[in-house]
Amino acid sequence: MTHPIIIIGTGLAGWNTVREFRKLDTDTPVLVISADSGDFYAKPSLSNAFAQKRTPQQLISTPAAKMAESLNVTLLAHTRVEAIDLATQTVRATPAHGEQTLHYSRLVLATGAKAIRVPVQGDAAASVQSINSLDDFAAFHATLSARSTQGDGAHGSVKSIVIMGAGLIGCEFANDLLLAGHQVQVVDPSARPLSALLPEAAALQLQEALSAMGVVWRFGTTVQTVQANVSGAAPQPPLTVRLSNGETVQAHAVLSAIGLRADTSLAAAAGLLCERGIVVDECLQTSAPQVYALGDCAQYASAGQRALPFILPIMNAAKALAANLAGKRTPLVFPLMPVSVKTPALPTVIASAHPAQAGNWVGEQVADGGLWRFIDSAGLQRGFVVTGRQTARRAELAKETMP
């Protein structure tokens, strides 16, 4: 009996691996296990859906059943993998109808990442939400929709939202929620937005652009408590958010967008080597034979032992992994992969140098945007950032950038 390839996870990494594999092998049995419905959607669409007035259901591009049928795979939806046994090449899974043990010929971990959550005190601390999946988006969408009918003094359906985190995701959601007509305050302990990714001048340019749209920035502080407001004579939002600097903010919702951490819990429990992610070699194999990983959960040798939680790395990794699963040894080689930040207030493209790369940002802000190059000690360009209309120079700058 031929055991199937088992793929755990139905995000972009999982489904794209199946797509690429089926281009090379149409017969080998594949079993896909998903903790949720398994419906396919574009995760980046989560942070621009409010402005487009798209519902959670409208974000689904292909239902799970259609994905399974078109790719000729067996799908176990709403099934949680409890453990991996490397010695017997089995996984223990718990679907709705009870626990079962499943044998694999090869195993692919596409378990993604979990939202980083920092401790928050207060009787409404549990109301703080994160958006890292379609289910999360649906929950936040329901929160805003439900509170629009509470008579809490908001003008029409306008809500006051506190976002924890001024990184890439926090800025994208801030822009999106502003375009949807809401009021947004962003809280971050740093001094400016995207401080880990942008040169200071570019970060300040983005800060000013979002400020002009209405973002209220609260830098150098953090959210400490979230309390439920007691109904009084004057209508008010349902939450009081107290910051570490002593200030308080009234809000209808609090969204945590602090960042993501690779989900290595299943892999680590099985004894696989994990650091910042599940460690994989240039062919995506983990520390165990016949076990592979990719996507937000992986730490790539091909990227200098980095995790790369973006779309283009996933697409490249899925194609290489599919070839390896089909029997053709294919080392993963990442090209330069600039990241587009979805902030229409100031379109921004980032091509980061390796974090260990020494160098300095050189560039300037101009009337229609800005252009900064990351230059090493030898005078070579190792990365770049462009904003505004300068983003049209993305391809030109990519050609000039050394790996």
Short mmCIF file of C-alpha atoms in Angstrom, two decimals:
data_model
loop_
_atom_site.label_atom_id
_atom_site.label_comp_id
_atom_site.label_asym_id
_atom_site.label_seq_id
_atom_site.Cartn_x
_atom_site.Cartn_y
_atom_site.Cartn_z
CA MET A 1 0.00 0.00 0.00
CA THR A 2 1.33 3.45 -0.94
CA HIS A 3 0.95 5.96 1.84
CA PRO A 4 0.05 9.50 0.77
CA ILE A 5 2.00 12.70 0.99
CA ILE A 6 0.40 14.50 3.92
CA ILE A 7 0.31 18.29 3.93
CA ILE A 8 -0.64 20.02 7.17
CA GLY A 9 -2.06 23.47 6.50
CA THR A 10 -4.24 25.04 3.80
CA GLY A 11 -2.88 28.53 3.60
CA LEU A 12 -1.02 29.78 0.54
CA ALA A 13 1.97 27.54 1.39
CA GLY A 14 -0.05 24.35 1.65
CA TRP A 15 -2.34 24.80 -1.33
CA ASN A 16 0.38 26.18 -3.57
CA THR A 17 2.59 23.19 -2.84
CA VAL A 18 -0.25 20.94 -3.98
CA ARG A 19 -0.80 23.03 -7.12
CA GLU A 20 2.85 22.92 -8.08
CA PHE A 21 3.15 19.22 -7.27
CA ARG A 22 0.16 18.31 -9.42
CA LYS A 23 1.86 19.96 -12.40
CA LEU A 24 4.58 17.32 -12.03
CA ASP A 25 2.71 14.33 -10.62
CA THR A 26 -0.99 13.71 -11.13
CA ASP A 27 -1.22 10.27 -9.52
CA THR A 28 0.54 10.15 -6.14
CA PRO A 29 -2.10 10.32 -3.38
CA VAL A 30 -2.08 13.54 -1.38
CA LEU A 31 -3.91 14.11 1.90
CA VAL A 32 -4.37 17.69 3.06
CA ILE A 33 -5.27 18.42 6.68
CA SER A 34 -6.75 21.75 7.73
CA ALA A 35 -7.68 23.02 11.17
CA ASP A 36 -10.30 25.25 9.55
CA SER A 37 -12.57 24.89 6.51
CA GLY A 38 -9.67 24.82 4.04
CA ASP A 39 -11.25 27.44 1.78
CA PHE A 40 -8.67 29.23 -0.34
CA TYR A 41 -8.31 33.00 -0.02
CA ALA A 42 -5.55 35.53 -0.52
CA LYS A 43 -4.26 36.41 2.96
CA PRO A 44 -3.02 39.89 1.90
CA SER A 45 -6.65 40.78 1.13
CA LEU A 46 -7.42 40.73 4.86
CA SER A 47 -5.79 44.12 5.34
CA ASN A 48 -7.60 45.98 2.57
CA ALA A 49 -11.05 44.38 2.73
CA PHE A 50 -12.81 46.93 4.93
CA ALA A 51 -12.24 49.79 2.48
CA GLN A 52 -13.55 47.58 -0.32
CA LYS A 53 -16.60 46.67 1.82
CA ARG A 54 -15.91 42.97 1.29
CA THR A 55 -17.44 40.45 3.66
CA PRO A 56 -15.52 37.42 4.94
CA GLN A 57 -17.40 35.17 2.51
CA GLN A 58 -16.51 37.42 -0.42
CA LEU A 59 -12.80 36.97 0.31
CA ILE A 60 -12.96 33.25 -0.48
CA SER A 61 -11.69 32.77 -4.02
CA THR A 62 -12.14 28.98 -4.17
CA PRO A 63 -14.15 26.83 -1.73
CA ALA A 64 -12.26 23.95 -0.13
CA ALA A 65 -14.31 21.25 -1.84
CA LYS A 66 -13.54 22.74 -5.25
CA MET A 67 -9.82 22.94 -4.40
CA ALA A 68 -9.76 19.30 -3.36
CA GLU A 69 -11.63 18.17 -6.46
CA SER A 70 -9.60 20.16 -8.98
CA LEU A 71 -6.28 19.09 -7.45
CA ASN A 72 -7.30 15.47 -6.87
CA VAL A 73 -6.54 15.41 -3.16
CA THR A 74 -8.30 14.16 -0.06
CA LEU A 75 -9.10 16.98 2.35
CA LEU A 76 -9.66 16.58 6.09
CA ALA A 77 -11.16 19.91 7.12
CA HIS A 78 -11.75 21.05 10.71
CA THR A 79 -9.16 18.51 11.78
CA ARG A 80 -6.36 19.18 14.23
CA VAL A 81 -3.07 17.28 14.10
CA GLU A 82 -2.19 16.43 17.69
CA ALA A 83 1.20 14.80 17.20
CA ILE A 84 3.78 13.54 14.69
CA ASP A 85 5.59 10.23 15.19
CA LEU A 86 8.79 10.38 13.14
CA ALA A 87 9.72 6.75 13.85
CA THR A 88 6.50 5.28 12.46
CA GLN A 89 5.91 8.10 9.92
CA THR A 90 2.44 8.79 11.25
CA VAL A 91 0.42 11.74 12.45
CA ARG A 92 -2.33 11.60 15.04
CA ALA A 93 -5.28 13.70 13.99
CA THR A 94 -8.59 14.57 15.58
CA PRO A 95 -11.36 15.22 13.07
CA ALA A 96 -15.01 15.64 14.04
CA HIS A 97 -15.67 11.89 14.07
CA GLY A 98 -12.83 10.93 16.41
CA GLU A 99 -9.09 10.44 16.63
CA GLN A 100 -7.20 8.56 13.94
CA THR A 101 -3.64 7.67 13.03
CA LEU A 102 -2.53 8.47 9.49
CA HIS A 103 0.60 7.15 7.75
CA TYR A 104 2.61 9.35 5.42
CA SER A 105 5.26 8.67 2.79
CA ARG A 106 6.38 12.29 3.05
CA LEU A 107 5.11 15.01 5.34
CA VAL A 108 4.88 18.75 4.62
CA LEU A 109 4.45 21.22 7.45
CA ALA A 110 2.73 24.42 6.32
CA THR A 111 1.47 25.39 9.76
CA GLY A 112 1.98 29.11 9.32
CA ALA A 113 2.51 31.61 12.10
CA LYS A 114 0.65 32.81 15.16
CA ALA A 115 -0.07 36.41 16.04
CA ILE A 116 2.21 37.71 18.77
CA ARG A 117 0.15 38.77 21.76
CA VAL A 118 1.49 40.80 24.66
CA PRO A 119 -0.14 40.70 28.10
CA VAL A 120 -2.94 43.21 28.57
CA GLN A 121 -4.78 43.69 31.85
CA GLY A 122 -8.36 44.74 32.52
CA ASP A 123 -11.80 43.18 32.59
CA ALA A 124 -12.12 43.56 28.79
CA ALA A 125 -8.63 42.28 27.92
CA ALA A 126 -10.21 39.30 26.17
CA SER A 127 -11.84 41.67 23.69
CA VAL A 128 -8.45 42.48 22.09
CA GLN A 129 -8.40 40.83 18.68
CA SER A 130 -5.82 39.91 16.03
CA ILE A 131 -6.32 39.23 12.32
CA ASN A 132 -4.14 36.42 10.99
CA SER A 133 -6.72 34.29 9.18
CA LEU A 134 -10.09 34.49 7.48
CA ASP A 135 -11.75 33.32 10.71
CA ASP A 136 -10.01 36.14 12.59
CA PHE A 137 -11.17 38.65 9.99
CA ALA A 138 -14.72 37.34 10.27
CA ALA A 139 -14.62 37.79 14.05
CA PHE A 140 -13.32 41.38 13.80
CA HIS A 141 -15.81 42.16 11.03
CA ALA A 142 -18.60 40.91 13.31
CA THR A 143 -17.27 43.02 16.18
CA LEU A 144 -17.46 46.23 14.18
CA SER A 145 -20.83 45.33 12.70
CA ALA A 146 -22.36 44.39 16.06
CA ARG A 147 -21.18 47.50 17.83
CA SER A 148 -22.64 49.75 15.15
CA THR A 149 -26.08 49.09 16.61
CA GLN A 150 -25.31 49.69 20.29
CA GLY A 151 -26.22 53.37 20.40
CA ASP A 152 -22.85 54.27 21.87
CA GLY A 153 -22.58 57.74 20.39
CA ALA A 154 -20.66 56.84 17.25
CA HIS A 155 -21.70 58.85 14.21
CA GLY A 156 -23.51 56.37 11.96
CA SER A 157 -21.28 53.33 11.62
CA VAL A 158 -18.02 55.17 12.40
CA LYS A 159 -15.96 53.35 15.02
CA SER A 160 -12.96 54.37 17.06
CA ILE A 161 -10.31 51.66 16.79
CA VAL A 162 -7.03 51.34 18.68
CA ILE A 163 -4.34 49.42 16.82
CA MET A 164 -1.46 47.96 18.83
CA GLY A 165 1.61 48.04 16.59
CA ALA A 166 2.93 50.43 13.93
CA GLY A 167 4.61 47.77 11.83
CA LEU A 168 3.64 46.65 8.35
CA ILE A 169 0.35 44.99 9.33
CA GLY A 170 -0.61 47.74 11.74
CA CYS A 171 -0.06 50.43 9.11
CA GLU A 172 -1.96 48.49 6.46
CA PHE A 173 -4.98 48.02 8.74
CA ALA A 174 -4.81 51.65 9.84
CA ASN A 175 -5.00 52.82 6.23
CA ASP A 176 -7.75 50.33 5.38
CA LEU A 177 -9.94 51.18 8.37
CA LEU A 178 -9.52 54.91 7.72
CA LEU A 179 -10.65 54.43 4.12
CA ALA A 180 -13.65 52.52 5.47
CA GLY A 181 -14.60 55.64 7.43
CA HIS A 182 -13.42 54.69 10.91
CA GLN A 183 -11.28 56.61 13.40
CA VAL A 184 -7.88 55.05 14.10
CA GLN A 185 -5.27 55.49 16.80
CA VAL A 186 -2.01 53.53 16.57
CA VAL A 187 0.00 52.72 19.70
CA ASP A 188 3.63 51.63 19.47
CA PRO A 189 6.67 51.77 21.79
CA SER A 190 8.93 52.90 18.93
CA ALA A 191 9.33 56.46 17.66
CA ARG A 192 7.86 56.03 14.18
CA PRO A 193 6.04 53.53 11.91
CA LEU A 194 7.83 50.58 10.29
CA SER A 195 10.93 51.50 12.27
CA ALA A 196 12.52 48.08 11.71
CA LEU A 197 12.13 48.20 7.93
CA LEU A 198 12.37 51.81 6.74
CA PRO A 199 15.06 54.50 6.89
CA GLU A 200 13.98 57.27 9.24
CA ALA A 201 13.07 59.75 6.48
CA ALA A 202 10.85 57.20 4.72
CA ALA A 203 9.16 56.26 7.99
CA LEU A 204 8.42 59.90 8.74
CA GLN A 205 7.02 60.35 5.24
CA LEU A 206 4.63 57.44 5.82
CA GLN A 207 3.75 58.80 9.25
CA GLU A 208 2.84 62.18 7.78
CA ALA A 209 0.80 60.65 4.95
CA LEU A 210 -1.29 58.56 7.35
CA SER A 211 -1.60 61.49 9.76
CA ALA A 212 -3.05 63.56 6.94
CA MET A 213 -5.71 60.87 6.50
CA GLY A 214 -6.57 60.99 10.19
CA VAL A 215 -4.37 58.49 12.03
CA VAL A 216 -3.57 59.56 15.59
CA TRP A 217 -0.14 58.20 16.51
CA ARG A 218 0.77 57.39 20.09
CA PHE A 219 4.47 56.53 20.05
CA GLY A 220 6.70 55.65 22.96
CA THR A 221 3.94 53.90 24.86
CA THR A 222 2.02 50.61 25.03
CA VAL A 223 -1.47 49.40 25.87
CA GLN A 224 -1.64 48.38 29.52
CA THR A 225 -5.33 47.77 30.29
CA VAL A 226 -8.62 47.46 28.43
CA GLN A 227 -11.68 48.06 30.58
CA ALA A 228 -15.38 47.81 29.77
CA ASN A 229 -17.12 51.14 30.21
CA VAL A 230 -20.01 51.30 32.65
CA SER A 231 -23.03 52.87 31.03
CA GLY A 232 -23.54 56.42 32.18
CA ALA A 233 -25.58 59.43 31.24
CA ALA A 234 -23.47 60.29 28.22
CA PRO A 235 -23.16 57.80 25.34
CA GLN A 236 -19.65 56.49 24.99
CA PRO A 237 -17.68 53.75 23.22
CA PRO A 238 -17.71 50.44 25.09
CA LEU A 239 -13.98 50.30 25.93
CA THR A 240 -11.47 52.42 27.83
CA VAL A 241 -7.86 51.74 26.85
CA ARG A 242 -5.20 52.87 29.31
CA LEU A 243 -1.66 53.38 28.01
CA SER A 244 1.62 52.96 29.86
CA ASN A 245 2.17 56.75 29.79
CA GLY A 246 -1.04 57.23 31.78
CA GLU A 247 -3.23 58.43 28.92
CA THR A 248 -6.63 56.86 28.25
CA VAL A 249 -8.39 56.33 24.92
CA GLN A 250 -12.03 55.50 24.27
CA ALA A 251 -12.54 52.76 21.68
CA HIS A 252 -15.05 50.45 20.09
CA ALA A 253 -12.41 47.82 19.30
CA VAL A 254 -8.75 47.06 19.95
CA LEU A 255 -6.73 45.30 17.26
CA SER A 256 -3.36 43.77 18.10
CA ALA A 257 -1.00 43.92 15.11
CA ILE A 258 2.32 43.46 16.87
CA GLY A 259 3.65 40.80 14.51
CA LEU A 260 3.81 37.08 13.81
CA ARG A 261 5.78 34.21 15.27
CA ALA A 262 6.35 30.93 13.39
CA ASP A 263 4.09 28.15 14.64
CA THR A 264 6.65 25.50 15.55
CA SER A 265 4.71 23.82 18.37
CA LEU A 266 3.85 20.62 16.48
CA ALA A 267 7.33 20.32 14.94
CA ALA A 268 9.15 20.99 18.20
CA ALA A 269 7.04 18.43 20.08
CA ALA A 270 8.02 15.84 17.45
CA GLY A 271 11.73 16.57 17.99
CA LEU A 272 12.40 18.53 14.82
CA LEU A 273 15.08 21.21 14.97
CA CYS A 274 13.43 24.59 15.50
CA GLU A 275 14.91 28.04 16.09
CA ARG A 276 13.05 31.13 14.87
CA GLY A 277 11.13 28.68 12.70
CA ILE A 278 11.30 25.04 11.65
CA VAL A 279 14.85 24.73 10.31
CA VAL A 280 14.96 23.48 6.72
CA ASP A 281 17.84 22.89 4.33
CA GLU A 282 18.16 24.20 0.79
CA CYS A 283 15.72 21.53 -0.42
CA LEU A 284 13.16 22.36 2.30
CA GLN A 285 13.82 19.19 4.31
CA THR A 286 13.69 19.45 8.09
CA SER A 287 16.05 17.67 10.47
CA ALA A 288 14.06 14.45 9.88
CA PRO A 289 13.99 12.42 6.64
CA GLN A 290 10.84 12.72 4.52
CA VAL A 291 9.60 15.73 6.52
CA TYR A 292 9.55 19.17 4.91
CA ALA A 293 8.38 22.66 5.85
CA LEU A 294 7.72 25.96 4.12
CA GLY A 295 5.88 29.22 4.53
CA ASP A 296 5.55 31.31 7.65
CA CYS A 297 6.56 28.39 9.90
CA ALA A 298 9.91 27.77 8.19
CA GLN A 299 13.43 29.07 8.75
CA TYR A 300 15.19 28.88 5.39
CA ALA A 301 18.85 27.95 4.94
CA SER A 302 18.52 29.49 1.47
CA ALA A 303 17.74 32.85 3.07
CA GLY A 304 20.60 32.86 5.56
CA GLN A 305 18.59 31.10 8.29
CA ARG A 306 15.76 33.61 8.11
CA ALA A 307 12.00 33.31 8.23
CA LEU A 308 10.36 35.09 5.28
CA PRO A 309 6.65 35.61 6.02
CA PHE A 310 5.70 37.11 2.67
CA ILE A 311 3.94 35.98 -0.50
CA LEU A 312 6.82 35.81 -2.98
CA PRO A 313 9.01 33.61 -0.74
CA ILE A 314 6.09 31.20 -0.32
CA MET A 315 5.52 30.99 -4.08
CA ASN A 316 9.19 30.27 -4.73
CA ALA A 317 9.43 27.75 -1.90
CA ALA A 318 6.29 25.88 -3.02
CA LYS A 319 7.65 25.45 -6.53
CA ALA A 320 11.00 24.12 -5.29
CA LEU A 321 9.38 21.83 -2.74
CA ALA A 322 6.99 20.37 -5.31
CA ALA A 323 9.95 19.43 -7.51
CA ASN A 324 11.70 17.78 -4.57
CA LEU A 325 8.56 15.84 -3.66
CA ALA A 326 8.31 14.70 -7.28
CA GLY A 327 11.81 13.23 -7.09
CA LYS A 328 13.83 15.99 -8.75
CA ARG A 329 16.35 17.49 -6.36
CA THR A 330 15.83 21.23 -6.58
CA PRO A 331 17.63 23.57 -4.19
CA LEU A 332 15.61 26.63 -3.30
CA VAL A 333 17.09 29.87 -4.61
CA PHE A 334 15.36 33.07 -3.59
CA PRO A 335 15.51 35.99 -6.04
CA LEU A 336 15.26 39.56 -4.80
CA MET A 337 11.70 39.80 -3.47
CA PRO A 338 10.55 43.39 -2.82
CA VAL A 339 7.53 43.75 -0.52
CA SER A 340 4.71 46.13 -1.40
CA VAL A 341 3.15 47.76 1.65
CA LYS A 342 -0.60 48.23 1.13
CA THR A 343 -0.81 51.84 2.30
CA PRO A 344 -2.55 53.85 -0.45
CA ALA A 345 -1.83 56.99 1.59
CA LEU A 346 1.80 56.46 0.57
CA PRO A 347 2.53 53.44 -1.67
CA THR A 348 5.75 51.88 -0.40
CA VAL A 349 8.02 49.10 -1.69
CA ILE A 350 10.74 47.60 0.50
CA ALA A 351 13.62 45.38 -0.62
CA SER A 352 15.41 44.63 2.62
CA ALA A 353 19.07 43.72 2.87
CA HIS A 354 19.99 40.75 5.05
CA PRO A 355 19.67 41.83 8.72
CA ALA A 356 23.37 41.05 9.28
CA GLN A 357 24.44 43.19 6.33
CA ALA A 358 26.37 46.30 7.42
CA GLY A 359 25.69 49.49 5.55
CA ASN A 360 23.81 52.78 5.48
CA TRP A 361 20.71 54.23 3.89
CA VAL A 362 21.39 56.85 1.23
CA GLY A 363 18.62 58.73 -0.52
CA GLU A 364 16.09 61.48 -0.30
CA GLN A 365 12.46 62.43 -0.21
CA VAL A 366 11.22 64.14 -3.35
CA ALA A 367 7.98 65.84 -4.30
CA ASP A 368 6.38 62.69 -5.66
CA GLY A 369 7.76 60.20 -3.13
CA GLY A 370 11.20 59.09 -2.10
CA LEU A 371 14.05 56.74 -2.98
CA TRP A 372 16.59 55.27 -0.57
CA ARG A 373 19.35 52.76 -1.31
CA PHE A 374 21.04 50.56 1.30
CA ILE A 375 24.76 50.76 0.50
CA ASP A 376 27.40 48.44 2.00
CA SER A 377 31.03 49.30 2.85
CA ALA A 378 32.13 48.38 -0.69
CA GLY A 379 29.66 50.81 -2.23
CA LEU A 380 27.30 48.07 -3.43
CA GLN A 381 23.52 48.43 -3.27
CA ARG A 382 22.06 45.69 -1.03
CA GLY A 383 18.50 46.90 -0.70
CA PHE A 384 16.18 49.80 -1.43
CA VAL A 385 12.99 51.57 -0.40
CA VAL A 386 10.79 53.58 -2.74
CA THR A 387 7.64 55.52 -1.93
CA GLY A 388 4.93 57.35 -3.84
CA ARG A 389 5.44 57.57 -7.58
CA GLN A 390 9.02 56.40 -7.18
CA THR A 391 7.60 52.88 -6.74
CA ALA A 392 7.46 52.80 -10.55
CA ARG A 393 11.26 52.38 -10.41
CA ARG A 394 10.96 49.08 -8.55
CA ALA A 395 12.15 46.86 -11.44
CA GLU A 396 15.03 49.19 -12.30
CA LEU A 397 16.28 49.23 -8.70
CA ALA A 398 15.88 45.48 -8.36
CA LYS A 399 18.33 44.99 -11.24
CA GLU A 400 20.86 47.23 -9.49
CA THR A 401 20.63 45.39 -6.14
CA MET A 402 23.20 42.76 -5.23
CA PRO A 403 22.00 39.60 -3.43
#
